[in-house]
Tab-separated table of C-alpha atoms in Angstrom:
chain	number	residue	atom	x	y	z
A	1	MET	CA	36.477	55.115	-18.679
A	2	SER	CA	32.652	54.707	-18.539
A	3	ASN	CA	30.993	52.178	-16.235
A	4	GLN	CA	29.735	48.920	-17.678
A	5	LEU	CA	26.217	47.807	-17.120
A	6	LEU	CA	24.904	44.436	-18.043
A	7	ILE	CA	21.084	43.969	-18.165
A	8	ILE	CA	19.829	40.451	-18.122
A	9	GLY	CA	16.317	40.545	-19.689
A	10	PHE	CA	13.491	38.273	-18.912
A	11	VAL	CA	12.351	39.286	-22.472
A	12	TRP	CA	13.610	41.762	-25.062
A	13	PRO	CA	12.066	45.074	-24.452
A	14	GLU	CA	8.781	45.960	-26.313
A	15	PRO	CA	7.882	49.509	-25.370
A	16	LYS	CA	4.782	49.399	-27.685
A	17	SER	CA	3.509	46.192	-26.177
A	18	SER	CA	3.727	46.635	-22.496
A	19	ALA	CA	4.394	48.974	-19.473
A	20	ALA	CA	7.329	46.636	-18.569
A	21	GLY	CA	8.827	47.333	-22.012
A	22	SER	CA	8.487	51.120	-21.569
A	23	ARG	CA	9.897	50.988	-18.180
A	24	MET	CA	13.013	48.992	-19.407
A	25	MET	CA	13.664	51.628	-22.109
A	26	GLN	CA	13.370	54.474	-19.368
A	27	LEU	CA	16.043	52.544	-17.205
A	28	ILE	CA	18.346	52.215	-20.239
A	29	GLU	CA	18.090	55.788	-21.058
A	30	ALA	CA	18.928	56.780	-17.523
A	31	PHE	CA	21.950	54.698	-17.438
A	32	GLN	CA	23.167	56.019	-20.820
A	33	LYS	CA	22.594	59.680	-19.630
A	34	ALA	CA	24.768	58.624	-16.576
A	35	ASP	CA	27.520	57.508	-19.033
A	36	TYR	CA	27.225	53.866	-18.750
A	37	SER	CA	28.126	51.375	-21.649
A	38	ILE	CA	25.246	49.008	-21.774
A	39	THR	CA	24.924	45.382	-22.868
A	40	PHE	CA	21.476	43.693	-22.956
A	41	ALA	CA	21.495	39.975	-22.718
A	42	SER	CA	18.442	37.538	-22.696
A	43	PRO	CA	17.789	33.907	-23.047
A	44	CYS	CA	14.400	34.757	-24.626
A	45	ALA	CA	13.470	34.408	-28.191
A	46	LYS	CA	12.979	37.890	-29.970
A	47	SER	CA	9.455	38.792	-31.266
A	48	ASP	CA	8.931	41.279	-34.075
A	49	ASN	CA	7.779	43.926	-31.629
A	50	ALA	CA	11.132	43.900	-29.813
A	51	PHE	CA	13.005	47.273	-29.848
A	52	ASN	CA	16.104	47.403	-31.830
A	53	LEU	CA	18.628	48.264	-29.154
A	54	ASP	CA	21.513	48.426	-31.508
A	55	SER	CA	19.830	51.647	-32.974
A	56	ILE	CA	20.557	53.465	-29.604
A	57	GLY	CA	24.044	51.955	-29.079
A	58	VAL	CA	23.204	49.208	-26.748
A	59	SER	CA	24.895	45.744	-27.354
A	60	GLN	CA	22.511	42.863	-27.678
A	61	VAL	CA	23.621	39.402	-26.690
A	62	ALA	CA	21.659	36.090	-26.756
A	63	ILE	CA	22.616	33.939	-23.729
A	64	ALA	CA	21.674	30.426	-22.841
A	65	LEU	CA	20.249	28.973	-19.592
A	66	ASN	CA	22.058	26.354	-17.667
A	67	ASN	CA	25.115	26.858	-19.722
A	68	SER	CA	28.699	27.732	-18.610
A	69	SER	CA	29.168	29.813	-21.669
A	70	PHE	CA	27.636	32.601	-19.659
A	71	ASP	CA	30.601	32.408	-17.299
A	72	GLU	CA	33.160	33.233	-19.974
A	73	PHE	CA	30.878	35.991	-21.305
A	74	ILE	CA	30.476	37.714	-17.997
A	75	ALA	CA	34.038	37.291	-16.959
A	76	ASN	CA	35.089	39.088	-20.278
A	77	LEU	CA	32.591	41.765	-19.919
A	78	ASN	CA	33.353	42.305	-16.258
A	79	PRO	CA	30.411	44.704	-15.537
A	80	ASP	CA	30.405	47.237	-12.710
A	81	VAL	CA	26.640	46.749	-12.469
A	82	VAL	CA	24.280	43.867	-13.385
A	83	LEU	CA	20.500	44.631	-13.561
A	84	PHE	CA	18.327	41.605	-13.364
A	85	ASP	CA	14.883	42.037	-15.043
A	86	ARG	CA	12.603	40.293	-12.732
A	87	PHE	CA	13.623	37.694	-9.926
A	88	MET	CA	13.514	34.646	-12.301
A	89	MET	CA	16.671	36.063	-14.084
A	90	GLU	CA	18.456	36.556	-10.809
A	91	GLU	CA	17.656	33.047	-9.799
A	92	GLN	CA	19.090	31.699	-13.088
A	93	PHE	CA	22.128	33.962	-13.383
A	94	GLY	CA	22.816	35.588	-9.986
A	95	TRP	CA	25.080	32.817	-8.825
A	96	ARG	CA	27.190	32.909	-11.889
A	97	VAL	CA	27.437	36.647	-11.604
A	98	SER	CA	28.641	36.418	-7.960
A	99	GLU	CA	31.112	33.645	-8.849
A	100	ASN	CA	32.764	35.339	-11.867
A	101	CYS	CA	32.281	39.145	-10.949
A	102	PRO	CA	32.004	39.238	-7.084
A	103	ASN	CA	32.377	42.984	-6.980
A	104	ALA	CA	29.647	43.741	-9.502
A	105	ILE	CA	26.614	45.522	-7.889
A	106	LYS	CA	23.539	43.418	-8.260
A	107	ILE	CA	20.342	45.225	-8.882
A	108	LEU	CA	16.961	43.616	-9.183
A	109	ASP	CA	14.211	45.429	-11.101
A	110	THR	CA	11.045	43.747	-9.728
A	111	GLU	CA	8.631	45.246	-12.409
A	112	ASP	CA	5.849	44.615	-9.917
A	113	LEU	CA	5.781	42.369	-6.868
A	114	HIS	CA	5.046	38.929	-8.528
A	115	CYS	CA	3.991	37.362	-5.301
A	116	LEU	CA	1.438	40.238	-4.663
A	117	ARG	CA	0.002	39.775	-8.101
A	118	LYS	CA	-0.001	35.952	-7.943
A	119	GLY	CA	-1.608	36.031	-4.434
A	120	ARG	CA	-4.354	38.344	-5.572
A	121	GLN	CA	-5.093	36.354	-8.644
A	122	GLN	CA	-5.308	33.124	-6.533
A	123	ALA	CA	-7.687	34.853	-3.954
A	124	PHE	CA	-9.788	36.166	-6.869
A	125	LYS	CA	-10.112	32.661	-8.367
A	126	ASP	CA	-10.922	31.207	-4.925
A	127	LYS	CA	-13.453	34.045	-4.428
A	128	GLN	CA	-11.858	34.764	-1.077
A	129	ILE	CA	-10.724	38.097	0.545
A	130	PHE	CA	-6.990	38.729	-0.194
A	131	ASP	CA	-4.955	38.454	2.984
A	132	THR	CA	-1.352	37.531	4.140
A	133	SER	CA	-2.167	33.718	3.574
A	134	TYR	CA	-2.415	34.657	-0.128
A	135	LEU	CA	0.616	36.965	0.111
A	136	PHE	CA	3.019	34.471	1.732
A	137	ASN	CA	3.034	32.215	-1.289
A	138	ASP	CA	5.792	30.167	-2.827
A	139	VAL	CA	6.532	32.885	-5.346
A	140	ALA	CA	7.126	35.192	-2.439
A	141	LYS	CA	9.659	32.800	-0.932
A	142	ARG	CA	11.597	32.901	-4.159
A	143	GLU	CA	11.034	36.629	-4.879
A	144	ILE	CA	12.049	37.851	-1.333
A	145	ALA	CA	15.097	35.568	-1.304
A	146	SER	CA	16.111	37.196	-4.644
A	147	ILE	CA	15.644	40.694	-3.147
A	148	TYR	CA	18.001	39.684	-0.252
A	149	ARG	CA	20.602	38.381	-2.611
A	150	CYS	CA	20.729	41.593	-4.554
A	151	ASP	CA	22.390	44.828	-3.374
A	152	LEU	CA	19.469	47.016	-4.499
A	153	SER	CA	15.898	46.315	-5.667
A	154	LEU	CA	14.025	48.772	-7.687
A	155	MET	CA	10.426	49.197	-6.731
A	156	ILE	CA	7.845	50.862	-8.902
A	157	SER	CA	5.127	51.372	-6.370
A	158	GLU	CA	5.368	52.773	-2.835
A	159	VAL	CA	2.593	50.411	-1.914
A	160	GLU	CA	4.821	47.461	-2.679
A	161	MET	CA	7.736	49.010	-0.733
A	162	ASP	CA	5.549	49.253	2.294
A	163	ILE	CA	4.482	45.555	1.966
A	164	LEU	CA	8.035	44.518	1.714
A	165	LYS	CA	9.023	46.572	4.812
A	166	ASN	CA	5.993	45.831	7.020
A	167	GLN	CA	4.774	42.341	5.953
A	168	PHE	CA	8.060	40.809	4.957
A	169	LYS	CA	10.311	42.893	7.117
A	170	VAL	CA	12.819	43.624	4.323
A	171	ASP	CA	15.398	46.285	5.295
A	172	GLY	CA	14.605	49.712	3.602
A	173	SER	CA	18.335	49.972	2.590
A	174	LEU	CA	17.907	47.317	0.163
A	175	LEU	CA	15.003	49.052	-1.680
A	176	VAL	CA	14.935	51.989	-4.087
A	177	TYR	CA	11.594	53.716	-5.069
A	178	LEU	CA	12.037	54.271	-8.898
A	179	PRO	CA	8.578	54.461	-10.591
A	180	PHE	CA	7.887	55.389	-14.218
A	181	LEU	CA	10.421	57.937	-15.355
A	182	LEU	CA	8.392	60.507	-17.416
A	183	GLU	CA	9.057	63.908	-19.299
A	184	THR	CA	6.997	66.722	-18.089
A	185	ILE	CA	3.979	67.768	-20.119
A	186	SER	CA	4.111	71.515	-21.139
A	187	ALA	CA	1.225	73.862	-20.999
A	188	GLU	CA	1.568	74.230	-24.821
A	189	ALA	CA	1.212	70.323	-25.316
A	190	ILE	CA	-1.839	70.264	-22.967
A	191	LYS	CA	-3.526	73.094	-24.955
A	192	LYS	CA	-2.994	71.026	-28.281
A	193	LEU	CA	-4.892	67.980	-26.902
A	194	PRO	CA	-8.141	67.293	-28.462
A	195	THR	CA	-11.051	68.723	-26.611
A	196	PHE	CA	-14.183	66.957	-25.097
A	197	GLU	CA	-16.259	67.455	-28.231
A	198	ASN	CA	-13.555	66.366	-30.443
A	199	ARG	CA	-13.420	62.864	-28.772
A	200	ASP	CA	-15.621	59.816	-28.984
A	201	HIS	CA	-16.068	56.440	-27.319
A	202	PHE	CA	-14.298	54.596	-24.551
A	203	ILE	CA	-11.047	52.889	-24.644
A	204	THR	CA	-9.090	50.258	-22.701
A	205	ILE	CA	-5.602	48.978	-23.506
A	206	GLY	CA	-3.084	46.311	-22.345
A	207	ASN	CA	-1.028	43.391	-23.299
A	208	PHE	CA	-3.240	40.296	-23.446
A	209	LEU	CA	-0.497	37.973	-22.385
A	210	HIS	CA	-0.888	39.625	-18.914
A	211	GLU	CA	-3.721	37.747	-17.059
A	212	PRO	CA	-4.956	40.887	-15.206
A	213	ASN	CA	-5.677	42.565	-18.522
A	214	TYR	CA	-7.513	39.717	-20.061
A	215	ASN	CA	-9.623	39.198	-17.032
A	216	GLY	CA	-10.380	42.959	-17.130
A	217	VAL	CA	-11.547	42.807	-20.613
A	218	LEU	CA	-13.775	39.722	-19.853
A	219	TYR	CA	-15.272	41.712	-16.906
A	220	LEU	CA	-15.966	44.700	-19.308
A	221	LYS	CA	-17.615	42.382	-21.698
A	222	GLU	CA	-19.752	40.385	-19.328
A	223	THR	CA	-20.686	42.988	-16.725
A	224	ILE	CA	-19.548	46.598	-17.223
A	225	TRP	CA	-20.153	47.273	-20.972
A	226	PRO	CA	-23.720	46.081	-21.234
A	227	LEU	CA	-24.704	48.439	-18.442
A	228	ILE	CA	-22.962	51.473	-20.062
A	229	LYS	CA	-24.358	50.564	-23.430
A	230	LYS	CA	-27.834	50.550	-22.151
A	231	GLN	CA	-27.528	54.279	-20.965
A	232	LEU	CA	-25.307	55.337	-23.977
A	233	PRO	CA	-26.559	53.363	-27.026
A	234	GLN	CA	-24.415	55.259	-29.373
A	235	ALA	CA	-21.176	54.690	-27.550
A	236	GLU	CA	-18.350	52.101	-28.536
A	237	LEU	CA	-15.703	50.448	-26.456
A	238	HIS	CA	-12.224	50.158	-28.325
A	239	ILE	CA	-9.987	47.497	-26.923
A	240	TYR	CA	-6.217	47.677	-27.740
A	241	GLY	CA	-3.351	45.330	-26.806
A	242	ALA	CA	-0.605	43.302	-28.145
A	243	TYR	CA	-0.839	39.507	-28.555
A	244	ALA	CA	-4.649	39.250	-28.906
A	245	SER	CA	-5.138	35.503	-29.176
A	246	GLN	CA	-8.303	33.647	-30.426
A	247	LYS	CA	-9.958	33.701	-26.957
A	248	VAL	CA	-9.633	37.484	-27.063
A	249	THR	CA	-10.678	38.232	-30.747
A	250	GLN	CA	-13.759	36.064	-30.259
A	251	LEU	CA	-15.014	38.666	-27.711
A	252	HIS	CA	-15.367	41.173	-30.753
A	253	ASN	CA	-19.046	42.137	-31.270
A	254	GLU	CA	-19.847	45.142	-33.477
A	255	LYS	CA	-23.549	44.921	-32.617
A	256	GLN	CA	-22.719	45.430	-28.900
A	257	GLY	CA	-20.216	48.216	-29.776
A	258	PHE	CA	-17.488	46.065	-28.434
A	259	PHE	CA	-14.478	46.326	-30.629
A	260	ILE	CA	-11.245	44.299	-30.221
A	261	LYS	CA	-8.745	46.393	-32.129
A	262	GLY	CA	-5.551	44.545	-31.229
A	263	PHE	CA	-2.045	46.106	-31.374
A	264	ALA	CA	-1.901	49.935	-31.257
A	265	GLU	CA	0.975	51.274	-33.386
A	266	ASP	CA	0.611	54.607	-31.789
A	267	VAL	CA	-0.892	54.713	-28.203
A	268	HIS	CA	-0.978	58.509	-28.160
A	269	GLU	CA	-3.150	58.681	-31.252
A	270	VAL	CA	-5.839	56.162	-30.093
A	271	MET	CA	-5.855	57.547	-26.563
A	272	GLN	CA	-6.386	61.179	-27.809
A	273	LYS	CA	-9.375	60.072	-29.999
A	274	ALA	CA	-11.094	58.353	-26.980
A	275	LYS	CA	-13.245	60.401	-24.323
A	276	VAL	CA	-12.874	57.995	-21.359
A	277	CYS	CA	-10.434	55.174	-20.426
A	278	LEU	CA	-11.677	52.318	-18.549
A	279	ALA	CA	-9.591	50.103	-16.248
A	280	PRO	CA	-11.677	47.766	-14.097
A	281	LEU	CA	-8.743	45.395	-13.114
A	282	ARG	CA	-9.738	42.883	-10.466
A	283	PHE	CA	-6.171	41.630	-9.497
A	284	GLY	CA	-2.652	42.768	-10.387
A	285	ALA	CA	0.258	44.727	-8.874
A	286	GLY	CA	2.655	47.414	-9.878
A	287	LEU	CA	1.759	50.665	-11.761
A	288	LYS	CA	-0.460	50.562	-14.730
A	289	GLY	CA	1.029	51.811	-17.970
A	290	LYS	CA	-2.629	52.439	-19.349
A	291	LEU	CA	-3.400	55.052	-16.707
A	292	ILE	CA	-0.059	56.907	-17.528
A	293	ASP	CA	-1.023	56.805	-21.253
A	294	ALA	CA	-4.479	58.268	-20.416
A	295	MET	CA	-2.983	61.047	-18.246
A	296	GLN	CA	-0.362	62.051	-20.766
A	297	ASN	CA	-3.103	62.306	-23.482
A	298	GLY	CA	-5.762	63.964	-21.283
A	299	THR	CA	-8.253	61.017	-21.210
A	300	PRO	CA	-9.976	60.850	-17.900
A	301	CYS	CA	-10.368	57.287	-16.465
A	302	VAL	CA	-12.619	55.217	-14.382
A	303	MET	CA	-10.566	52.522	-12.628
A	304	SER	CA	-10.564	49.997	-9.827
A	305	SER	CA	-8.533	50.531	-6.693
A	306	ILE	CA	-6.208	47.738	-7.931
A	307	ALA	CA	-5.643	49.823	-11.169
A	308	ALA	CA	-5.174	52.969	-9.147
A	309	GLU	CA	-2.871	51.507	-6.520
A	310	GLY	CA	0.423	53.410	-6.089
A	311	MET	CA	-0.497	55.854	-8.896
A	312	PHE	CA	-1.673	59.003	-7.269
A	313	GLY	CA	-0.133	59.363	-3.775
A	314	ASP	CA	-1.640	62.621	-2.361
A	315	PHE	CA	-2.689	63.792	-5.873
A	316	GLU	CA	-6.297	63.824	-7.042
A	317	PRO	CA	-6.999	60.911	-9.689
A	318	ASN	CA	-7.650	61.826	-13.244
A	319	GLY	CA	-11.206	60.404	-12.887
A	320	PHE	CA	-12.947	58.022	-10.377
A	321	ILE	CA	-11.903	54.980	-8.485
A	322	ALA	CA	-14.794	52.503	-8.091
A	323	ASP	CA	-14.796	48.757	-7.389
A	324	ASP	CA	-18.497	48.166	-7.364
A	325	ALA	CA	-20.001	47.545	-10.865
A	326	GLN	CA	-22.941	49.885	-10.649
A	327	THR	CA	-20.796	52.661	-9.323
A	328	PHE	CA	-18.157	52.184	-11.965
A	329	VAL	CA	-20.929	52.321	-14.712
A	330	GLY	CA	-22.358	55.463	-13.056
A	331	LYS	CA	-19.094	57.302	-13.081
A	332	ALA	CA	-18.189	56.226	-16.573
A	333	VAL	CA	-21.512	57.621	-17.975
A	334	GLN	CA	-21.188	60.776	-15.902
A	335	LEU	CA	-17.572	61.428	-17.181
A	336	TYR	CA	-18.837	60.692	-20.802
A	337	LYS	CA	-21.703	63.218	-20.612
A	338	ASN	CA	-20.572	65.956	-18.455
A	339	GLU	CA	-17.990	68.268	-20.082
A	340	THR	CA	-17.268	70.338	-16.939
A	341	LEU	CA	-16.605	67.257	-14.874
A	342	TRP	CA	-14.576	65.677	-17.596
A	343	THR	CA	-12.308	68.796	-17.987
A	344	GLU	CA	-11.840	69.037	-14.261
A	345	LYS	CA	-10.728	65.327	-14.155
A	346	GLN	CA	-8.532	65.655	-17.145
A	347	HIS	CA	-6.561	68.424	-15.453
A	348	HIS	CA	-5.830	66.299	-12.440
A	349	GLY	CA	-3.795	63.997	-14.461
A	350	PHE	CA	-1.028	66.546	-15.508
A	351	PRO	CA	0.369	67.300	-12.118
A	352	VAL	CA	0.614	63.606	-11.361
A	353	ILE	CA	2.785	63.079	-14.554
A	354	ASN	CA	4.828	66.250	-13.929
A	355	GLU	CA	5.489	66.047	-10.166
A	356	ARG	CA	4.969	62.435	-9.116
A	357	PHE	CA	6.637	60.735	-11.950
A	358	ASN	CA	9.187	63.485	-12.784
A	359	LYS	CA	12.146	61.793	-14.427
A	360	GLN	CA	14.824	63.995	-13.341
A	361	GLN	CA	14.092	63.882	-9.570
A	362	HIS	CA	13.884	60.150	-9.498
A	363	VAL	CA	16.928	59.447	-11.547
A	364	ASN	CA	19.010	61.910	-9.549
A	365	LEU	CA	17.964	60.111	-6.298
A	366	PHE	CA	18.733	56.652	-7.673
A	367	PHE	CA	22.191	57.459	-8.974
A	368	GLU	CA	23.028	58.945	-5.502
A	369	VAL	CA	22.090	55.625	-3.969
A	370	LEU	CA	24.056	53.705	-6.693
A	371	GLU	CA	27.229	55.891	-6.227
A	372	ASN	CA	26.934	55.343	-2.529
A	373	THR	CA	26.584	51.585	-2.954
A	374	LEU	CA	29.540	51.436	-5.254
A	375	ILE	CA	31.653	53.111	-2.636
A	376	HIS	CA	30.391	51.125	0.382
A	377	LEU	CA	29.674	47.851	-1.066
A	378	HIS	CA	31.663	45.789	1.365
A	379	ASP	CA	29.946	47.327	4.420
A	380	LYS	CA	26.539	47.079	2.788
A	381	ARG	CA	26.919	43.388	2.101
A	382	LEU	CA	28.322	42.929	5.639
A	383	HIS	CA	25.099	44.278	7.035
A	384	ASN	CA	22.819	42.152	4.887
A	385	PHE	CA	23.565	38.877	6.548
A	386	THR	CA	20.344	37.272	5.467
A	387	GLY	CA	21.434	37.982	1.963
A	388	GLN	CA	24.813	36.277	2.526
A	389	MET	CA	22.964	33.319	4.023
A	390	LEU	CA	20.777	32.850	1.152
A	391	GLN	CA	23.570	33.562	-1.314
A	392	HIS	CA	25.526	30.647	0.375
A	393	HIS	CA	22.694	28.067	0.478
A	394	THR	CA	20.674	29.027	-2.690
A	395	MET	CA	23.945	29.465	-4.754
A	396	GLN	CA	24.801	25.832	-4.010
A	397	SER	CA	21.323	24.356	-4.898
A	398	THR	CA	20.768	26.638	-7.976
A	399	LYS	CA	24.310	26.079	-9.029
A	400	PHE	CA	24.362	22.186	-8.805
A	401	MET	CA	20.906	21.846	-10.380
A	402	SER	CA	22.171	24.076	-13.212
A	403	LYS	CA	25.414	21.991	-13.610
A	404	TRP	CA	23.277	18.802	-13.503
A	405	ILE	CA	20.974	20.117	-16.388
A	406	GLU	CA	24.092	21.230	-18.341
A	407	ALA	CA	25.601	17.923	-18.054
A	408	LYS	CA	22.413	16.160	-18.919
A	409	ASN	CA	22.200	18.350	-22.108
A	410	ALA	CA	25.745	17.625	-23.010
């Protein structure tokens, strides 16, 4: 009898639109390989970019917020493991899971630390240095509470694990480091990648619904690109990403070589045509899918320290990390013109993919932790008193709020 996993999705996975979508597909694949039957449920409307989960044998179920129909659904399903996609889903459905399936293991997939991203964004807006007064925000109070109410939380970045342990004093036994889970790149595949002279132009990519990406494109438009263009008049910047709204498309300017290309059907194809990837993000959190895409396709990068955070560990980056605009531009031009330097930086990217994000290693470790949690669940919860306390209080408030909304809607 295979184990049952219920994933409660904040959105339906869109692997071609966002790193979060790719990440969700990686988790689904890992659980399927471990012989789990998977049901994916979400209260969110489906877009055309949503992956058809039925095609890989995952059941899809639409669920409603603030509605006791979920109680019957989960009691019938009776999953062994429930995975919440971001803390907002745990807030909405966690108490119902605990009430109807008290022995199900609750896992939170944080995606990135929302309180860190929000705090950095606010500090940027206020033109202030980011510090703990920005980190300890209202989102943090909700997100950390959610981490405590779950049995395990999946962390995509070691930097964020450190923040949780050191700044928020979260016990390490509640956290699992599970970054992007990637296939290794073979020497043959590397040999087949387009060479320096067969590539042209600069590229950046990212879902425009994600504020750090939009802000990064604005920064390119206003500050970085005019300086690069002055030194490389023939170069173009190609900007890809899902959900390009009016405010994004109006940045398109052919005369300036600034091309808003919109949704990329095949990220590998567009990344392999480009010579250099630019990622001047000024706030954000988690790991950047665009840097992974660049490394997989042998495209060196110039990136901010926010973009590079959690990505390289002790490995050399596949390019340059620069936060000052002049330095950023200098490095971008250098990479674009110097084939020797370009090739050297390109080759730094492959070991990062193969050793740092090696799928098999991370998946094996995660399932060891999960098995251990299944066996010792009672003890684990006993030792997480803060979690029990939050479960007790929060469950009551969220529960009655939800019941009140349901009654009001009736």
